[in-house]
Amino acid sequence: MRPHAEEFEKAGARLAVIGNGWPAMAKSWAEHNGFPSSVAVLTDPTRKAYDLAGLKRSRAATLGPRAAMNFLRALRRGFRQGSIKGDAWQQGGALIVRPGGKVVFRHVSSAPGDHASASTLLSALNAAS
């Protein structure tokens, strides 16, 4: 999402990234990945936010064949995985939440590397406006 932060802001959204490591890990990760200060980088070591969002936690998903394929695809594109911080078995996702807390879009990752594209999220954001 980092390369598209400005597009989301122009569409009236405020981006937030929620990790599950400790606060120092989140700060280091945000700096390493060059997130602009307009993006809220938060952390929830208890993973309650993940549970409330209905996101999966799975050892099989993290180590399964789909994860391996996604890892190889990312490697070919130049991504290099650093050391894992936080809960390695927790899968991610993406939500679009309207003011007042109404979720209008939800993507539940089935494996590491399973992300909703920026264009999918922007389309959902525009449809919800």
mmCIF file of N, CA and C in Angstrom:
data_model
loop_
_atom_site.group_PDB
_atom_site.id
_atom_site.type_symbol
_atom_site.label_atom_id
_atom_site.label_comp_id
_atom_site.label_asym_id
_atom_site.label_seq_id
_atom_site.Cartn_x
_atom_site.Cartn_y
_atom_site.Cartn_z
ATOM 1 N N MET A 1 0.803 -1.194 0.000
ATOM 2 C CA MET A 1 0.000 0.000 0.000
ATOM 3 C C MET A 1 0.848 1.261 0.000
ATOM 4 N N ARG A 2 2.062 1.149 0.490
ATOM 5 C CA ARG A 2 2.922 2.336 0.595
ATOM 6 C C ARG A 2 2.993 3.132 -0.703
ATOM 7 N N PRO A 3 3.225 2.505 -1.871
ATOM 8 C CA PRO A 3 3.330 3.305 -3.088
ATOM 9 C C PRO A 3 2.022 3.999 -3.471
ATOM 10 N N HIS A 4 0.916 3.568 -2.885
ATOM 11 C CA HIS A 4 -0.394 4.103 -3.265
ATOM 12 C C HIS A 4 -1.012 4.980 -2.174
ATOM 13 N N ALA A 5 -0.252 5.310 -1.151
ATOM 14 C CA ALA A 5 -0.788 6.067 -0.018
ATOM 15 C C ALA A 5 -1.434 7.369 -0.473
ATOM 16 N N GLU A 6 -0.806 8.053 -1.382
ATOM 17 C CA GLU A 6 -1.341 9.337 -1.851
ATOM 18 C C GLU A 6 -2.677 9.159 -2.576
ATOM 19 N N GLU A 7 -2.808 8.083 -3.359
ATOM 20 C CA GLU A 7 -4.066 7.804 -4.058
ATOM 21 C C GLU A 7 -5.206 7.596 -3.056
ATOM 22 N N PHE A 8 -4.919 6.867 -1.980
ATOM 23 C CA PHE A 8 -5.944 6.633 -0.961
ATOM 24 C C PHE A 8 -6.330 7.941 -0.276
ATOM 25 N N GLU A 9 -5.344 8.774 0.006
ATOM 26 C CA GLU A 9 -5.628 10.055 0.638
ATOM 27 C C GLU A 9 -6.482 10.934 -0.265
ATOM 28 N N LYS A 10 -6.175 10.954 -1.568
ATOM 29 C CA LYS A 10 -6.971 11.741 -2.521
ATOM 30 C C LYS A 10 -8.399 11.227 -2.612
ATOM 31 N N ALA A 11 -8.585 9.935 -2.361
ATOM 32 C CA ALA A 11 -9.927 9.336 -2.378
ATOM 33 C C ALA A 11 -10.649 9.546 -1.047
ATOM 34 N N GLY A 12 -10.007 10.239 -0.108
ATOM 35 C CA GLY A 12 -10.636 10.546 1.169
ATOM 36 C C GLY A 12 -10.415 9.521 2.257
ATOM 37 N N ALA A 13 -9.476 8.613 2.060
ATOM 38 C CA ALA A 13 -9.216 7.563 3.055
ATOM 39 C C ALA A 13 -8.008 7.904 3.906
ATOM 40 N N ARG A 14 -7.969 7.308 5.054
ATOM 41 C CA ARG A 14 -6.787 7.381 5.913
ATOM 42 C C ARG A 14 -6.278 5.964 6.079
ATOM 43 N N LEU A 15 -5.081 5.709 5.612
ATOM 44 C CA LEU A 15 -4.508 4.370 5.704
ATOM 45 C C LEU A 15 -3.979 4.102 7.102
ATOM 46 N N ALA A 16 -4.207 2.873 7.539
ATOM 47 C CA ALA A 16 -3.640 2.396 8.802
ATOM 48 C C ALA A 16 -3.140 0.978 8.571
ATOM 49 N N VAL A 17 -1.981 0.679 9.098
ATOM 50 C CA VAL A 17 -1.398 -0.656 9.037
ATOM 51 C C VAL A 17 -1.311 -1.150 10.475
ATOM 52 N N ILE A 18 -1.833 -2.364 10.706
ATOM 53 C CA ILE A 18 -1.804 -2.918 12.059
ATOM 54 C C ILE A 18 -0.989 -4.200 12.040
ATOM 55 N N GLY A 19 0.078 -4.212 12.813
ATOM 56 C CA GLY A 19 0.900 -5.401 12.964
ATOM 57 C C GLY A 19 0.600 -6.071 14.292
ATOM 58 N N ASN A 20 1.333 -7.146 14.585
ATOM 59 C CA ASN A 20 1.090 -7.830 15.854
ATOM 60 C C ASN A 20 2.350 -7.970 16.697
ATOM 61 N N GLY A 21 3.376 -7.246 16.331
ATOM 62 C CA GLY A 21 4.594 -7.250 17.140
ATOM 63 C C GLY A 21 4.524 -6.168 18.198
ATOM 64 N N TRP A 22 5.654 -5.868 18.790
ATOM 65 C CA TRP A 22 5.729 -4.835 19.817
ATOM 66 C C TRP A 22 5.903 -3.473 19.160
ATOM 67 N N PRO A 23 5.581 -2.372 19.857
ATOM 68 C CA PRO A 23 5.657 -1.033 19.260
ATOM 69 C C PRO A 23 6.999 -0.703 18.610
ATOM 70 N N ALA A 24 8.107 -1.080 19.217
ATOM 71 C CA ALA A 24 9.419 -0.795 18.617
ATOM 72 C C ALA A 24 9.568 -1.521 17.283
ATOM 73 N N MET A 25 8.990 -2.711 17.178
ATOM 74 C CA MET A 25 9.037 -3.461 15.913
ATOM 75 C C MET A 25 8.250 -2.726 14.832
ATOM 76 N N ALA A 26 7.082 -2.211 15.195
ATOM 77 C CA ALA A 26 6.242 -1.496 14.231
ATOM 78 C C ALA A 26 6.949 -0.248 13.719
ATOM 79 N N LYS A 27 7.561 0.482 14.633
ATOM 80 C CA LYS A 27 8.278 1.705 14.248
ATOM 81 C C LYS A 27 9.437 1.379 13.308
ATOM 82 N N SER A 28 10.205 0.369 13.652
ATOM 83 C CA SER A 28 11.340 -0.046 12.821
ATOM 84 C C SER A 28 10.868 -0.505 11.444
ATOM 85 N N TRP A 29 9.779 -1.278 11.407
ATOM 86 C CA TRP A 29 9.228 -1.782 10.150
ATOM 87 C C TRP A 29 8.762 -0.630 9.266
ATOM 88 N N ALA A 30 8.054 0.330 9.852
ATOM 89 C CA ALA A 30 7.553 1.475 9.085
ATOM 90 C C ALA A 30 8.702 2.288 8.503
ATOM 91 N N GLU A 31 9.730 2.514 9.286
ATOM 92 C CA GLU A 31 10.894 3.262 8.808
ATOM 93 C C GLU A 31 11.620 2.495 7.711
ATOM 94 N N HIS A 32 11.811 1.201 7.913
ATOM 95 C CA HIS A 32 12.500 0.364 6.924
ATOM 96 C C HIS A 32 11.759 0.348 5.588
ATOM 97 N N ASN A 33 10.431 0.351 5.645
ATOM 98 C CA ASN A 33 9.624 0.277 4.431
ATOM 99 C C ASN A 33 9.237 1.640 3.870
ATOM 100 N N GLY A 34 9.661 2.707 4.517
ATOM 101 C CA GLY A 34 9.456 4.047 3.988
ATOM 102 C C GLY A 34 8.014 4.519 3.956
ATOM 103 N N PHE A 35 7.226 4.151 4.971
ATOM 104 C CA PHE A 35 5.842 4.614 5.011
ATOM 105 C C PHE A 35 5.807 6.101 5.325
ATOM 106 N N PRO A 36 4.967 6.867 4.605
ATOM 107 C CA PRO A 36 4.848 8.296 4.914
ATOM 108 C C PRO A 36 4.194 8.489 6.279
ATOM 109 N N SER A 37 4.438 9.619 6.888
ATOM 110 C CA SER A 37 3.909 9.877 8.232
ATOM 111 C C SER A 37 2.386 9.940 8.247
ATOM 112 N N SER A 38 1.756 10.109 7.097
ATOM 113 C CA SER A 38 0.296 10.147 7.035
ATOM 114 C C SER A 38 -0.339 8.776 7.265
ATOM 115 N N VAL A 39 0.449 7.707 7.143
ATOM 116 C CA VAL A 39 -0.062 6.353 7.363
ATOM 117 C C VAL A 39 0.137 5.993 8.832
ATOM 118 N N ALA A 40 -0.961 5.644 9.489
ATOM 119 C CA ALA A 40 -0.885 5.225 10.892
ATOM 120 C C ALA A 40 -0.345 3.800 10.936
ATOM 121 N N VAL A 41 0.775 3.604 11.592
ATOM 122 C CA VAL A 41 1.347 2.268 11.762
ATOM 123 C C VAL A 41 1.146 1.903 13.230
ATOM 124 N N LEU A 42 0.285 0.932 13.444
ATOM 125 C CA LEU A 42 -0.138 0.537 14.780
ATOM 126 C C LEU A 42 0.259 -0.911 15.035
ATOM 127 N N THR A 43 0.148 -1.333 16.276
ATOM 128 C CA THR A 43 0.430 -2.726 16.591
ATOM 129 C C THR A 43 -0.509 -3.220 17.680
ATOM 130 N N ASP A 44 -0.824 -4.492 17.601
ATOM 131 C CA ASP A 44 -1.699 -5.145 18.563
ATOM 132 C C ASP A 44 -1.097 -6.506 18.907
ATOM 133 N N PRO A 45 -0.171 -6.550 19.862
ATOM 134 C CA PRO A 45 0.472 -7.818 20.214
ATOM 135 C C PRO A 45 -0.508 -8.885 20.704
ATOM 136 N N THR A 46 -1.695 -8.483 21.170
ATOM 137 C CA THR A 46 -2.689 -9.457 21.634
ATOM 138 C C THR A 46 -3.441 -10.100 20.464
ATOM 139 N N ARG A 47 -3.368 -9.508 19.287
ATOM 140 C CA ARG A 47 -4.048 -9.959 18.060
ATOM 141 C C ARG A 47 -5.567 -9.877 18.155
ATOM 142 N N LYS A 48 -6.104 -9.120 19.112
ATOM 143 C CA LYS A 48 -7.560 -8.980 19.234
ATOM 144 C C LYS A 48 -8.150 -8.299 17.992
ATOM 145 N N ALA A 49 -7.435 -7.341 17.429
ATOM 146 C CA ALA A 49 -7.924 -6.673 16.220
ATOM 147 C C ALA A 49 -8.059 -7.671 15.072
ATOM 148 N N TYR A 50 -7.123 -8.600 14.984
ATOM 149 C CA TYR A 50 -7.179 -9.633 13.943
ATOM 150 C C TYR A 50 -8.404 -10.528 14.145
ATOM 151 N N ASP A 51 -8.644 -10.915 15.402
ATOM 152 C CA ASP A 51 -9.812 -11.739 15.715
ATOM 153 C C ASP A 51 -11.101 -11.007 15.372
ATOM 154 N N LEU A 52 -11.205 -9.739 15.778
ATOM 155 C CA LEU A 52 -12.405 -8.954 15.497
ATOM 156 C C LEU A 52 -12.630 -8.780 13.997
ATOM 157 N N ALA A 53 -11.550 -8.708 13.241
ATOM 158 C CA ALA A 53 -11.660 -8.556 11.783
ATOM 159 C C ALA A 53 -11.949 -9.881 11.087
ATOM 160 N N GLY A 54 -11.899 -10.979 11.843
ATOM 161 C CA GLY A 54 -12.162 -12.294 11.248
ATOM 162 C C GLY A 54 -11.005 -12.829 10.435
ATOM 163 N N LEU A 55 -9.792 -12.396 10.744
ATOM 164 C CA LEU A 55 -8.621 -12.847 10.003
ATOM 165 C C LEU A 55 -8.120 -14.173 10.572
ATOM 166 N N LYS A 56 -7.467 -14.946 9.721
ATOM 167 C CA LYS A 56 -7.058 -16.305 10.064
ATOM 168 C C LYS A 56 -5.694 -16.349 10.748
ATOM 169 N N ARG A 57 -5.529 -17.336 11.588
ATOM 170 C CA ARG A 57 -4.231 -17.649 12.172
ATOM 171 C C ARG A 57 -3.996 -19.123 11.894
ATOM 172 N N SER A 58 -2.961 -19.443 11.111
ATOM 173 C CA SER A 58 -2.796 -20.821 10.677
ATOM 174 C C SER A 58 -1.337 -21.139 10.364
ATOM 175 N N ARG A 59 -0.836 -22.166 11.008
ATOM 176 C CA ARG A 59 0.507 -22.659 10.697
ATOM 177 C C ARG A 59 0.523 -23.267 9.291
ATOM 178 N N ALA A 60 -0.536 -24.011 8.945
ATOM 179 C CA ALA A 60 -0.619 -24.656 7.630
ATOM 180 C C ALA A 60 -0.621 -23.614 6.501
ATOM 181 N N ALA A 61 -1.338 -22.506 6.710
ATOM 182 C CA ALA A 61 -1.364 -21.461 5.680
ATOM 183 C C ALA A 61 0.005 -20.814 5.522
ATOM 184 N N THR A 62 0.694 -20.596 6.632
ATOM 185 C CA THR A 62 2.004 -19.956 6.599
ATOM 186 C C THR A 62 3.050 -20.833 5.918
ATOM 187 N N LEU A 63 2.931 -22.137 6.081
ATOM 188 C CA LEU A 63 3.942 -23.053 5.548
ATOM 189 C C LEU A 63 3.478 -23.826 4.317
ATOM 190 N N GLY A 64 2.265 -23.585 3.870
ATOM 191 C CA GLY A 64 1.684 -24.376 2.785
ATOM 192 C C GLY A 64 2.189 -24.022 1.394
ATOM 193 N N PRO A 65 1.719 -24.774 0.388
ATOM 194 C CA PRO A 65 2.174 -24.575 -0.990
ATOM 195 C C PRO A 65 1.821 -23.201 -1.561
ATOM 196 N N ARG A 66 0.667 -22.662 -1.187
ATOM 197 C CA ARG A 66 0.306 -21.330 -1.700
ATOM 198 C C ARG A 66 1.270 -20.270 -1.172
ATOM 199 N N ALA A 67 1.660 -20.402 0.083
ATOM 200 C CA ALA A 67 2.631 -19.466 0.666
ATOM 201 C C ALA A 67 3.960 -19.572 -0.070
ATOM 202 N N ALA A 68 4.372 -20.790 -0.387
ATOM 203 C CA ALA A 68 5.638 -20.991 -1.108
ATOM 204 C C ALA A 68 5.578 -20.352 -2.489
ATOM 205 N N MET A 69 4.452 -20.516 -3.183
ATOM 206 C CA MET A 69 4.308 -19.901 -4.513
ATOM 207 C C MET A 69 4.344 -18.380 -4.415
ATOM 208 N N ASN A 70 3.656 -17.828 -3.419
ATOM 209 C CA ASN A 70 3.658 -16.376 -3.226
ATOM 210 C C ASN A 70 5.052 -15.870 -2.870
ATOM 211 N N PHE A 71 5.779 -16.643 -2.068
ATOM 212 C CA PHE A 71 7.143 -16.272 -1.701
ATOM 213 C C PHE A 71 8.037 -16.224 -2.940
ATOM 214 N N LEU A 72 7.942 -17.231 -3.807
ATOM 215 C CA LEU A 72 8.763 -17.257 -5.023
ATOM 216 C C LEU A 72 8.405 -16.108 -5.960
ATOM 217 N N ARG A 73 7.114 -15.808 -6.072
ATOM 218 C CA ARG A 73 6.682 -14.675 -6.911
ATOM 219 C C ARG A 73 7.277 -13.373 -6.379
ATOM 220 N N ALA A 74 7.212 -13.171 -5.074
ATOM 221 C CA ALA A 74 7.761 -11.960 -4.465
ATOM 222 C C ALA A 74 9.275 -11.893 -4.639
ATOM 223 N N LEU A 75 9.947 -13.022 -4.503
ATOM 224 C CA LEU A 75 11.395 -13.093 -4.680
ATOM 225 C C LEU A 75 11.787 -12.669 -6.097
ATOM 226 N N ARG A 76 11.030 -13.160 -7.086
ATOM 227 C CA ARG A 76 11.296 -12.782 -8.488
ATOM 228 C C ARG A 76 11.114 -11.286 -8.714
ATOM 229 N N ARG A 77 10.235 -10.675 -7.935
ATOM 230 C CA ARG A 77 9.975 -9.236 -8.071
ATOM 231 C C ARG A 77 10.915 -8.388 -7.225
ATOM 232 N N GLY A 78 11.858 -9.044 -6.542
ATOM 233 C CA GLY A 78 12.870 -8.301 -5.801
ATOM 234 C C GLY A 78 12.622 -8.160 -4.315
ATOM 235 N N PHE A 79 11.532 -8.722 -3.799
ATOM 236 C CA PHE A 79 11.256 -8.626 -2.370
ATOM 237 C C PHE A 79 12.140 -9.600 -1.615
ATOM 238 N N ARG A 80 12.710 -9.147 -0.512
ATOM 239 C CA ARG A 80 13.520 -10.002 0.349
ATOM 240 C C ARG A 80 12.939 -9.990 1.745
ATOM 241 N N GLN A 81 12.527 -11.152 2.204
ATOM 242 C CA GLN A 81 11.937 -11.278 3.539
ATOM 243 C C GLN A 81 12.995 -11.062 4.604
ATOM 244 N N GLY A 82 12.723 -10.179 5.519
ATOM 245 C CA GLY A 82 13.604 -9.979 6.657
ATOM 246 C C GLY A 82 13.233 -10.958 7.758
ATOM 247 N N SER A 83 13.775 -10.750 8.922
ATOM 248 C CA SER A 83 13.442 -11.634 10.040
ATOM 249 C C SER A 83 11.978 -11.415 10.432
ATOM 250 N N ILE A 84 11.332 -12.478 10.837
ATOM 251 C CA ILE A 84 9.924 -12.417 11.203
ATOM 252 C C ILE A 84 9.808 -11.834 12.595
ATOM 253 N N LYS A 85 8.905 -10.885 12.720
ATOM 254 C CA LYS A 85 8.646 -10.258 14.012
ATOM 255 C C LYS A 85 7.156 -10.421 14.284
ATOM 256 N N GLY A 86 6.797 -10.667 15.498
ATOM 257 C CA GLY A 86 5.390 -10.880 15.816
ATOM 258 C C GLY A 86 5.019 -12.339 15.597
ATOM 259 N N ASP A 87 3.746 -12.586 15.380
ATOM 260 C CA ASP A 87 3.204 -13.937 15.252
ATOM 261 C C ASP A 87 3.302 -14.400 13.800
ATOM 262 N N ALA A 88 4.186 -15.328 13.533
ATOM 263 C CA ALA A 88 4.415 -15.813 12.164
ATOM 264 C C ALA A 88 3.205 -16.537 11.590
ATOM 265 N N TRP A 89 2.322 -17.049 12.429
ATOM 266 C CA TRP A 89 1.176 -17.832 11.939
ATOM 267 C C TRP A 89 -0.033 -16.956 11.628
ATOM 268 N N GLN A 90 -0.003 -15.686 12.039
ATOM 269 C CA GLN A 90 -1.134 -14.799 11.818
ATOM 270 C C GLN A 90 -1.168 -14.317 10.373
ATOM 271 N N GLN A 91 -2.276 -14.589 9.701
ATOM 272 C CA GLN A 91 -2.464 -14.109 8.340
ATOM 273 C C GLN A 91 -3.053 -12.703 8.398
ATOM 274 N N GLY A 92 -2.843 -11.961 7.367
ATOM 275 C CA GLY A 92 -3.316 -10.586 7.322
ATOM 276 C C GLY A 92 -4.630 -10.440 6.584
ATOM 277 N N GLY A 93 -4.860 -9.238 6.142
ATOM 278 C CA GLY A 93 -6.076 -8.925 5.415
ATOM 279 C C GLY A 93 -6.160 -7.438 5.191
ATOM 280 N N ALA A 94 -7.284 -7.006 4.670
ATOM 281 C CA ALA A 94 -7.511 -5.584 4.428
ATOM 282 C C ALA A 94 -8.976 -5.275 4.684
ATOM 283 N N LEU A 95 -9.213 -4.160 5.326
ATOM 284 C CA LEU A 95 -10.570 -3.701 5.600
ATOM 285 C C LEU A 95 -10.724 -2.280 5.114
ATOM 286 N N ILE A 96 -11.915 -1.962 4.655
ATOM 287 C CA ILE A 96 -12.301 -0.572 4.456
ATOM 288 C C ILE A 96 -13.422 -0.329 5.449
ATOM 289 N N VAL A 97 -13.171 0.614 6.350
ATOM 290 C CA VAL A 97 -14.111 0.896 7.429
ATOM 291 C C VAL A 97 -14.573 2.336 7.287
ATOM 292 N N ARG A 98 -15.860 2.514 7.194
ATOM 293 C CA ARG A 98 -16.440 3.860 7.085
ATOM 294 C C ARG A 98 -16.481 4.514 8.465
ATOM 295 N N PRO A 99 -16.572 5.842 8.503
ATOM 296 C CA PRO A 99 -16.760 6.505 9.790
ATOM 297 C C PRO A 99 -17.971 5.892 10.501
ATOM 298 N N GLY A 100 -17.845 5.669 11.772
ATOM 299 C CA GLY A 100 -18.896 5.003 12.525
ATOM 300 C C GLY A 100 -18.637 3.517 12.701
ATOM 301 N N GLY A 101 -17.615 2.992 11.995
ATOM 302 C CA GLY A 101 -17.215 1.611 12.189
ATOM 303 C C GLY A 101 -17.810 0.594 11.244
ATOM 304 N N LYS A 102 -18.579 1.014 10.247
ATOM 305 C CA LYS A 102 -19.177 0.038 9.322
ATOM 306 C C LYS A 102 -18.116 -0.469 8.340
ATOM 307 N N VAL A 103 -17.927 -1.803 8.316
ATOM 308 C CA VAL A 103 -16.984 -2.424 7.386
ATOM 309 C C VAL A 103 -17.684 -2.588 6.046
ATOM 310 N N VAL A 104 -17.125 -1.966 4.999
ATOM 311 C CA VAL A 104 -17.743 -2.035 3.672
ATOM 312 C C VAL A 104 -16.953 -2.915 2.705
ATOM 313 N N PHE A 105 -15.770 -3.346 3.128
ATOM 314 C CA PHE A 105 -14.967 -4.270 2.319
ATOM 315 C C PHE A 105 -14.047 -5.021 3.265
ATOM 316 N N ARG A 106 -13.898 -6.321 2.978
ATOM 317 C CA ARG A 106 -12.981 -7.123 3.795
ATOM 318 C C ARG A 106 -12.327 -8.169 2.909
ATOM 319 N N HIS A 107 -11.005 -8.235 2.987
ATOM 320 C CA HIS A 107 -10.224 -9.285 2.318
ATOM 321 C C HIS A 107 -9.500 -10.055 3.410
ATOM 322 N N VAL A 108 -9.730 -11.367 3.451
ATOM 323 C CA VAL A 108 -9.071 -12.233 4.425
ATOM 324 C C VAL A 108 -7.978 -13.004 3.693
ATOM 325 N N SER A 109 -6.740 -12.763 4.033
ATOM 326 C CA SER A 109 -5.617 -13.449 3.391
ATOM 327 C C SER A 109 -5.662 -14.935 3.720
ATOM 328 N N SER A 110 -5.454 -15.750 2.698
ATOM 329 C CA SER A 110 -5.452 -17.198 2.902
ATOM 330 C C SER A 110 -4.046 -17.744 3.099
ATOM 331 N N ALA A 111 -3.032 -16.907 2.837
ATOM 332 C CA ALA A 111 -1.632 -17.304 2.975
ATOM 333 C C ALA A 111 -0.783 -16.039 2.947
ATOM 334 N N PRO A 112 0.455 -16.107 3.415
ATOM 335 C CA PRO A 112 1.339 -14.953 3.268
ATOM 336 C C PRO A 112 1.436 -14.575 1.782
ATOM 337 N N GLY A 113 1.390 -13.299 1.508
ATOM 338 C CA GLY A 113 1.482 -12.839 0.130
ATOM 339 C C GLY A 113 0.142 -12.735 -0.572
ATOM 340 N N ASP A 114 -0.940 -13.144 0.079
ATOM 341 C CA ASP A 114 -2.289 -13.030 -0.490
ATOM 342 C C ASP A 114 -2.854 -11.685 -0.059
ATOM 343 N N HIS A 115 -2.692 -10.697 -0.926
ATOM 344 C CA HIS A 115 -3.092 -9.328 -0.601
ATOM 345 C C HIS A 115 -4.149 -8.838 -1.577
ATOM 346 N N ALA A 116 -5.046 -8.012 -1.103
ATOM 347 C CA ALA A 116 -5.953 -7.303 -2.003
ATOM 348 C C ALA A 116 -5.118 -6.244 -2.712
ATOM 349 N N SER A 117 -5.309 -6.101 -4.008
ATOM 350 C CA SER A 117 -4.530 -5.111 -4.755
ATOM 351 C C SER A 117 -5.004 -3.701 -4.414
ATOM 352 N N ALA A 118 -4.130 -2.743 -4.643
ATOM 353 C CA ALA A 118 -4.498 -1.345 -4.413
ATOM 354 C C ALA A 118 -5.690 -0.962 -5.280
ATOM 355 N N SER A 119 -5.741 -1.445 -6.525
ATOM 356 C CA SER A 119 -6.864 -1.097 -7.407
ATOM 357 C C SER A 119 -8.174 -1.684 -6.882
ATOM 358 N N THR A 120 -8.135 -2.890 -6.335
ATOM 359 C CA THR A 120 -9.333 -3.492 -5.742
ATOM 360 C C THR A 120 -9.808 -2.663 -4.553
ATOM 361 N N LEU A 121 -8.878 -2.264 -3.702
ATOM 362 C CA LEU A 121 -9.226 -1.481 -2.530
ATOM 363 C C LEU A 121 -9.747 -0.102 -2.918
ATOM 364 N N LEU A 122 -9.119 0.538 -3.887
ATOM 365 C CA LEU A 122 -9.569 1.852 -4.329
ATOM 366 C C LEU A 122 -10.959 1.772 -4.954
ATOM 367 N N SER A 123 -11.208 0.721 -5.726
ATOM 368 C CA SER A 123 -12.545 0.526 -6.319
ATOM 369 C C SER A 123 -13.589 0.343 -5.229
ATOM 370 N N ALA A 124 -13.284 -0.464 -4.237
ATOM 371 C CA ALA A 124 -14.211 -0.685 -3.122
ATOM 372 C C ALA A 124 -14.431 0.594 -2.338
ATOM 373 N N LEU A 125 -13.376 1.359 -2.156
ATOM 374 C CA LEU A 125 -13.473 2.633 -1.445
ATOM 375 C C LEU A 125 -14.377 3.597 -2.198
ATOM 376 N N ASN A 126 -14.172 3.691 -3.499
ATOM 377 C CA ASN A 126 -14.997 4.587 -4.307
ATOM 378 C C ASN A 126 -16.451 4.142 -4.353
ATOM 379 N N ALA A 127 -16.689 2.838 -4.406
ATOM 380 C CA ALA A 127 -18.056 2.311 -4.413
ATOM 381 C C ALA A 127 -18.764 2.593 -3.090
ATOM 382 N N ALA A 128 -18.005 2.632 -2.004
ATOM 383 C CA ALA A 128 -18.589 2.859 -0.679
ATOM 384 C C ALA A 128 -18.858 4.331 -0.404
ATOM 385 N N SER A 129 -18.312 5.208 -1.239
ATOM 386 C CA SER A 129 -18.460 6.652 -0.995
ATOM 387 C C SER A 129 -19.830 7.163 -1.404
#
